[in-house]
Amino acid sequence: MSVAHGIRKLGVLGAGQMGTGIALVAALRAKVPVLVYDRSPEQVTKGLSLMDKLLAKDVAKGRITNEQAKEARDRVTVVSGDLGVRGFRDVDMVVEAVSENLSLKEAIFASFAAELRPDAILATNTSSISITKIAAAAVPDNTNAASEAGKKSAGRVVGLHFFNPVPVMKLVELISALQTTQETLDRARAFAVACGKEVTTSKDVPGFVSNALLMPFINEAIMCLEKGTATREDIDTTLKLGMNHPMGPLQLADFIGLDTCLAIQQTLYEGTRDSKYRPSILLERMVDAGWYGKKSGKGFYEYDTSG
Ligand code: 3HC
């Protein structure tokens, strides 16, 4: 039996490439009003202009009407900077899409627990961090995690892992923390389906299914480059033409963001202590240098960041 998601208003925290994409599919596909917050106003402006561009392209390609694009855009509201998380007070669900940093996410989920309605679903778009740890942060300090109140607060936390570019990629990975209730899982799944996504489920292990498989593959490609096995172009072309991958692994790493790839690989390595997840020195050095891939203009390739 399908469950109604019951989301009448969504909050999205973080207006980077993932948060913007999530806000867009929620407004356009699930037709849900969306509040967007990012501590950087420049990031919000960038996110909204990307949204406008993507909607205009959908109109130009005849996929949606002008009217539908306008309705979707009108569903998106920006939470003002001084309100912060308090701006999400009346949402039924929030999706956190900030960078891969456990202490940042813990602080955010503690403030969600303090500021949001007690029945609001608290979803994280983390790529690899333990949903169970994030859920534990949603239990107020003065509350026993095993008490009814503690279980209720953590039980509404769930992993909802979207893929980049969100409007194009068809998958959402759904991850249950140890504490997540069945109702939270069912409603989060129904919401992802309403956003036009197929849903797979994964246990709460480092990297879930997706990044536990993808990151060693990307890392191995970086090590090939490091060892001089082949040029960046030949490594990528081998996978693109030999295996029909839409992008080669180095190009994909640049697209995801090298800082994000490194953060995920560190979580995988620390969480499993398995040497197959150890990040390559070259990846670490590139991140040290501030070469984050496409978003910074330089990664394994060079990019124009002017537009
Ligand atoms: N945002 C929104 N849409 C985008 C986009 C972006 N950043 N980049 C490309 N697109 C859209 C294009 O507008 C185009 O749409 P259209 O069909 O309406 O014209 C469509 O994608 C195809 O784009 P192009 O024709 O320009 O280029 P490609 O055919 O090369 O496709 C791609 C681009 C869809 C990005 C394709 O190369 C691809 O699928 N690459 C692999 C992406 C991937 O693996 N993503 C998952 C990364 S892992 C992840 O996100 C998880 C995290 O935890 C790390």
Coordinates of C-alpha atoms and ligand atoms in Angstrom, one line a residue:
M1 CA 0.0 0.0 0.0
S2 CA 1.5 3.4 -0.9
V3 CA 1.8 5.9 1.9
A4 CA 1.1 9.6 1.4
H5 CA 4.1 11.8 2.2
G6 CA 2.0 14.5 3.7
I7 CA 4.6 17.2 3.0
R8 CA 2.7 20.5 2.6
K9 CA 5.9 22.6 3.1
L10 CA 9.5 21.6 2.7
G11 CA 12.7 23.2 4.0
V12 CA 16.0 22.8 2.2
L13 CA 19.1 23.8 4.1
G14 CA 22.0 24.6 1.8
A15 CA 21.8 26.2 -1.6
G16 CA 24.7 24.5 -3.3
Q17 CA 24.3 22.3 -6.3
M18 CA 22.5 19.5 -4.3
G19 CA 20.3 21.8 -2.3
T20 CA 19.2 23.8 -5.3
G21 CA 18.5 20.6 -7.3
I22 CA 16.4 19.2 -4.4
A23 CA 14.4 22.4 -4.0
L24 CA 13.8 22.4 -7.8
V25 CA 12.5 18.8 -8.1
A26 CA 10.3 19.3 -5.0
A27 CA 8.8 22.5 -6.4
L28 CA 8.4 21.3 -9.9
R29 CA 7.7 17.6 -9.6
A30 CA 6.2 17.2 -6.1
K31 CA 4.6 20.6 -6.4
V32 CA 5.4 21.4 -2.8
P33 CA 6.2 24.9 -1.5
V34 CA 9.9 25.1 -0.6
L35 CA 11.8 27.3 1.8
V36 CA 15.5 27.6 1.1
Y37 CA 18.1 28.7 3.5
D38 CA 21.9 29.1 3.2
R39 CA 24.1 31.1 5.5
S40 CA 25.7 32.5 2.4
P41 CA 23.4 35.0 0.5
E42 CA 25.7 34.7 -2.6
Q43 CA 25.1 31.0 -2.6
V44 CA 21.3 31.5 -2.5
T45 CA 21.5 34.0 -5.4
K46 CA 23.6 31.5 -7.4
G47 CA 21.2 28.7 -6.6
L48 CA 18.1 30.7 -7.7
S49 CA 19.7 31.7 -10.9
L50 CA 20.6 28.1 -11.7
M51 CA 17.0 27.2 -10.9
D52 CA 15.7 29.9 -13.4
K53 CA 18.1 28.6 -16.0
L54 CA 17.0 25.0 -15.7
L55 CA 13.3 25.9 -15.7
A56 CA 13.8 28.1 -18.8
K57 CA 15.6 25.2 -20.5
D58 CA 12.7 22.8 -19.7
V59 CA 10.3 25.4 -21.2
A60 CA 12.5 25.8 -24.3
K61 CA 12.6 22.0 -24.8
G62 CA 8.8 21.9 -24.5
R63 CA 8.8 19.7 -21.4
I64 CA 6.9 22.1 -19.3
T65 CA 4.8 25.2 -20.1
N66 CA 5.8 28.7 -19.1
E67 CA 3.0 28.6 -16.6
Q68 CA 4.3 25.4 -15.0
A69 CA 7.8 27.0 -14.7
K70 CA 6.4 30.1 -13.1
E71 CA 4.3 28.1 -10.7
A72 CA 7.3 26.0 -9.7
R73 CA 9.5 29.1 -9.2
D74 CA 6.8 30.8 -7.2
R75 CA 6.7 27.8 -4.8
V76 CA 10.3 28.6 -3.8
T77 CA 10.9 31.2 -1.1
V78 CA 14.2 32.2 0.5
V79 CA 14.5 32.3 4.3
S80 CA 16.1 35.5 5.4
G81 CA 19.6 35.3 6.9
D82 CA 18.7 36.5 10.4
L83 CA 16.0 33.9 10.8
G84 CA 18.2 30.9 9.9
V85 CA 16.9 27.5 10.9
R86 CA 14.0 29.3 12.7
G87 CA 12.6 30.0 9.3
F88 CA 11.8 26.3 9.0
R89 CA 9.4 26.4 12.0
D90 CA 6.3 25.3 10.1
V91 CA 7.8 22.9 7.6
D92 CA 6.7 19.2 7.5
M93 CA 10.1 18.1 6.4
V94 CA 13.5 19.5 6.0
V95 CA 16.4 18.2 3.8
E96 CA 19.9 19.2 4.9
A97 CA 22.3 19.5 2.0
V98 CA 25.4 21.2 3.5
S99 CA 29.0 20.0 3.1
E100 CA 30.2 16.6 4.4
N101 CA 31.2 17.5 7.9
L102 CA 29.9 15.6 10.9
S103 CA 30.2 18.3 13.5
L104 CA 28.4 20.8 11.2
K105 CA 25.6 18.3 10.6
E106 CA 25.4 17.5 14.3
A107 CA 25.0 21.2 15.2
I108 CA 22.3 21.6 12.4
F109 CA 20.3 18.6 13.6
A110 CA 20.5 19.8 17.2
S111 CA 19.0 23.1 16.1
F112 CA 16.4 21.4 13.9
A113 CA 15.3 19.4 17.0
A114 CA 15.1 22.7 19.0
E115 CA 13.3 24.8 16.4
L116 CA 11.2 22.6 14.2
R117 CA 7.8 21.0 14.9
P118 CA 8.2 17.7 16.8
D119 CA 6.6 15.8 14.0
A120 CA 8.7 17.3 11.1
I121 CA 10.8 14.7 9.2
L122 CA 14.5 15.6 9.4
A123 CA 16.3 14.3 6.3
T124 CA 20.0 14.5 5.5
N125 CA 21.5 14.3 2.0
T126 CA 24.8 13.1 3.4
S127 CA 26.9 11.0 1.0
S128 CA 28.6 8.9 3.6
I129 CA 28.2 10.0 7.2
S130 CA 26.4 7.7 9.6
I131 CA 22.7 8.6 9.7
T132 CA 22.6 7.0 13.2
K133 CA 25.2 9.6 14.5
I134 CA 23.2 12.4 12.9
A135 CA 20.0 11.1 14.4
A136 CA 21.7 11.0 17.8
A137 CA 22.4 14.7 17.5
A138 CA 18.6 15.4 17.1
V139 CA 18.1 14.2 20.7
P140 CA 18.2 17.2 23.0
D141 CA 21.1 17.3 25.5
N142 CA 18.8 16.9 28.6
T143 CA 17.0 13.9 27.1
N144 CA 17.9 10.2 27.4
A145 CA 18.2 8.8 23.9
A146 CA 16.4 5.6 24.9
S147 CA 13.5 7.4 26.5
E148 CA 10.2 7.8 24.6
A149 CA 11.0 11.5 24.0
G150 CA 14.6 10.6 22.8
K151 CA 13.3 7.8 20.5
K152 CA 10.6 10.2 19.1
S153 CA 13.1 12.9 18.3
A154 CA 15.7 10.7 16.6
G155 CA 13.1 8.5 15.0
R156 CA 12.2 11.2 12.5
V157 CA 15.7 11.4 11.1
V158 CA 16.4 9.7 7.8
G159 CA 19.0 9.6 5.0
L160 CA 17.7 10.8 1.6
H161 CA 20.6 10.7 -0.7
F162 CA 20.2 12.5 -4.0
F163 CA 22.6 12.4 -7.0
N164 CA 24.1 15.2 -9.0
P165 CA 22.7 16.7 -11.1
V166 CA 19.5 16.2 -9.1
P167 CA 17.1 17.2 -11.9
V168 CA 18.6 14.6 -14.2
M169 CA 19.6 11.6 -12.0
K170 CA 16.8 9.3 -11.4
L171 CA 17.9 7.8 -8.1
V172 CA 17.4 8.5 -4.4
E173 CA 19.0 6.2 -1.9
L174 CA 17.0 5.9 1.3
I175 CA 18.9 5.1 4.5
S176 CA 17.5 4.2 7.8
A177 CA 19.3 5.1 11.0
L178 CA 19.0 2.6 13.9
Q179 CA 16.5 5.0 15.4
T180 CA 14.4 5.8 12.2
T181 CA 10.7 4.8 12.5
Q182 CA 8.9 3.0 9.8
E183 CA 6.5 5.9 9.3
T184 CA 9.5 8.3 8.7
L185 CA 10.9 5.9 6.1
D186 CA 7.6 5.4 4.3
R187 CA 6.9 9.1 4.1
A188 CA 10.4 10.0 3.0
R189 CA 10.2 7.3 0.3
A190 CA 6.8 8.6 -0.8
F191 CA 8.2 12.1 -1.0
A192 CA 11.2 11.0 -3.2
V193 CA 8.8 9.2 -5.5
A194 CA 6.7 12.4 -5.8
C195 CA 9.9 14.2 -6.8
G196 CA 10.0 11.7 -9.7
K197 CA 12.8 9.5 -8.3
E198 CA 13.3 5.7 -8.1
V199 CA 14.2 4.7 -4.6
T200 CA 16.7 2.1 -3.4
T201 CA 17.4 1.4 0.2
S202 CA 20.7 0.8 2.0
K203 CA 21.8 0.0 5.5
D204 CA 23.5 2.7 7.4
V205 CA 27.1 1.7 6.5
P206 CA 29.9 4.2 5.5
G207 CA 29.1 5.5 2.0
F208 CA 25.9 3.3 1.8
V209 CA 25.8 1.3 -1.4
S210 CA 26.5 4.1 -3.8
N211 CA 29.6 5.7 -2.5
A212 CA 31.0 2.4 -1.0
L213 CA 31.2 1.3 -4.7
L214 CA 31.9 4.6 -6.5
M215 CA 34.6 6.1 -4.3
P216 CA 37.1 3.2 -4.5
F217 CA 36.6 3.3 -8.3
I218 CA 37.3 7.0 -8.5
N219 CA 40.3 6.6 -6.1
E220 CA 41.8 3.8 -8.2
A221 CA 41.5 6.1 -11.3
I222 CA 43.4 8.8 -9.4
M223 CA 46.1 6.3 -8.4
C224 CA 46.4 5.3 -12.1
L225 CA 47.1 8.9 -12.9
E226 CA 49.5 9.2 -9.9
K227 CA 51.5 6.2 -11.0
G228 CA 51.6 7.4 -14.6
T229 CA 49.7 4.4 -15.9
A230 CA 48.0 6.7 -18.5
T231 CA 47.1 10.3 -19.1
R232 CA 43.9 11.8 -17.6
E233 CA 42.3 11.8 -21.0
D234 CA 43.1 8.1 -21.6
I235 CA 41.9 7.0 -18.2
D236 CA 38.6 8.8 -18.8
T237 CA 38.2 7.7 -22.4
T238 CA 38.8 4.1 -21.4
L239 CA 35.9 4.1 -19.1
K240 CA 33.7 6.3 -21.4
L241 CA 34.2 4.3 -24.6
G242 CA 35.1 1.0 -23.1
M243 CA 32.4 0.7 -20.5
N244 CA 29.9 3.3 -21.7
H245 CA 30.1 5.5 -18.7
P246 CA 28.7 8.9 -19.3
M247 CA 31.8 10.5 -17.7
G248 CA 35.3 9.2 -17.0
P249 CA 36.1 8.8 -13.3
L250 CA 38.4 11.8 -13.2
Q251 CA 35.9 14.0 -14.9
L252 CA 33.2 12.6 -12.5
A253 CA 35.5 13.4 -9.5
D254 CA 35.8 17.0 -10.7
F255 CA 32.1 17.1 -11.2
I256 CA 31.3 15.9 -7.7
G257 CA 34.0 18.1 -6.2
L258 CA 37.4 16.8 -5.1
D259 CA 36.8 18.2 -1.5
T260 CA 33.6 16.2 -1.4
C261 CA 35.3 13.0 -2.8
L262 CA 38.1 13.3 -0.2
A263 CA 35.6 13.9 2.7
I264 CA 33.6 10.8 1.6
Q265 CA 36.8 8.7 1.2
Q266 CA 38.0 9.8 4.7
T267 CA 34.6 8.8 6.2
L268 CA 34.8 5.4 4.4
Y269 CA 38.4 4.8 5.5
E270 CA 37.8 5.9 9.1
G271 CA 34.5 4.0 9.3
T272 CA 35.8 0.7 8.0
R273 CA 39.6 0.9 8.5
D274 CA 39.8 -1.0 5.2
S275 CA 42.8 0.1 3.2
K276 CA 40.9 -0.2 0.0
Y277 CA 39.2 3.1 1.0
R278 CA 42.4 5.0 1.8
P279 CA 42.4 8.3 -0.2
S280 CA 45.3 8.7 -2.6
I281 CA 48.0 11.3 -1.7
L282 CA 47.3 13.1 -5.0
L283 CA 43.7 13.7 -4.1
E284 CA 44.7 15.0 -0.7
R285 CA 47.3 17.3 -2.2
M286 CA 44.9 18.7 -4.8
V287 CA 42.4 19.5 -2.1
D288 CA 45.3 21.1 0.0
A289 CA 45.9 23.3 -3.0
G290 CA 42.3 24.4 -3.2
W291 CA 41.7 22.6 -6.5
Y292 CA 38.2 21.4 -5.9
G293 CA 37.2 20.5 -9.4
K294 CA 34.6 22.1 -11.6
K295 CA 33.3 24.5 -9.0
S296 CA 36.7 26.1 -8.4
G297 CA 37.8 26.1 -12.0
K298 CA 40.6 23.5 -11.5
G299 CA 40.7 19.8 -10.7
F300 CA 42.0 17.1 -13.0
Y301 CA 40.8 19.4 -15.8
E302 CA 40.4 23.2 -16.1
Y303 CA 37.0 24.9 -16.2
D304 CA 35.6 28.3 -17.0
T305 CA 33.9 29.6 -13.8
S306 CA 32.9 33.0 -15.3
G307 CA 29.3 32.0 -16.1
Ligands
3HC1 N1 22.4 20.6 -13.4 C1 21.2 20.3 -14.0 N2 21.2 19.7 -15.2 C2 22.3 19.4 -15.8 C3 23.6 19.7 -15.2 C4 23.6 20.3 -14.0 N3 24.7 20.6 -13.3 N4 24.5 19.3 -16.1 C5 23.9 18.7 -17.1 N5 22.6 18.8 -17.0 C6 21.6 18.4 -17.9 C7 21.7 19.1 -19.2 O1 21.1 20.4 -19.1 C8 21.0 18.2 -20.2 O2 19.6 18.3 -20.0 P1 18.7 18.2 -21.3 O3 18.6 16.8 -21.7 O4 17.4 18.8 -20.8 O5 19.3 19.1 -22.4 C9 21.4 16.8 -19.6 O6 21.8 17.0 -18.3 C10 22.5 16.2 -20.4 O7 23.5 17.1 -20.5 P2 24.5 17.4 -21.7 O8 23.8 16.9 -22.9 O9 25.1 18.7 -21.6 O10 25.8 16.5 -21.3 P3 25.8 14.9 -21.1 O11 25.0 14.1 -22.0 O12 27.3 14.7 -21.0 O13 25.2 14.7 -19.6 C11 25.4 14.4 -17.3 C12 25.6 15.3 -18.5 C13 23.9 14.1 -17.1 C14 26.0 15.1 -16.1 C15 26.1 13.0 -17.6 O14 27.5 13.3 -18.0 C16 26.1 12.1 -16.5 O15 25.2 11.4 -16.2 N6 27.3 12.0 -15.8 C17 27.4 11.2 -14.6 C18 26.8 11.9 -13.4 C19 26.9 11.1 -12.2 O16 27.4 10.0 -12.1 N7 26.3 11.6 -11.1 C20 26.3 11.0 -9.8 C21 27.5 11.5 -9.1 S1 27.7 10.8 -7.5 C22 26.7 11.7 -6.5 O17 26.1 12.7 -6.8 C23 26.5 11.2 -5.1 C24 27.3 12.0 -4.1 O18 27.1 11.4 -2.8 C25 28.8 12.0 -4.4

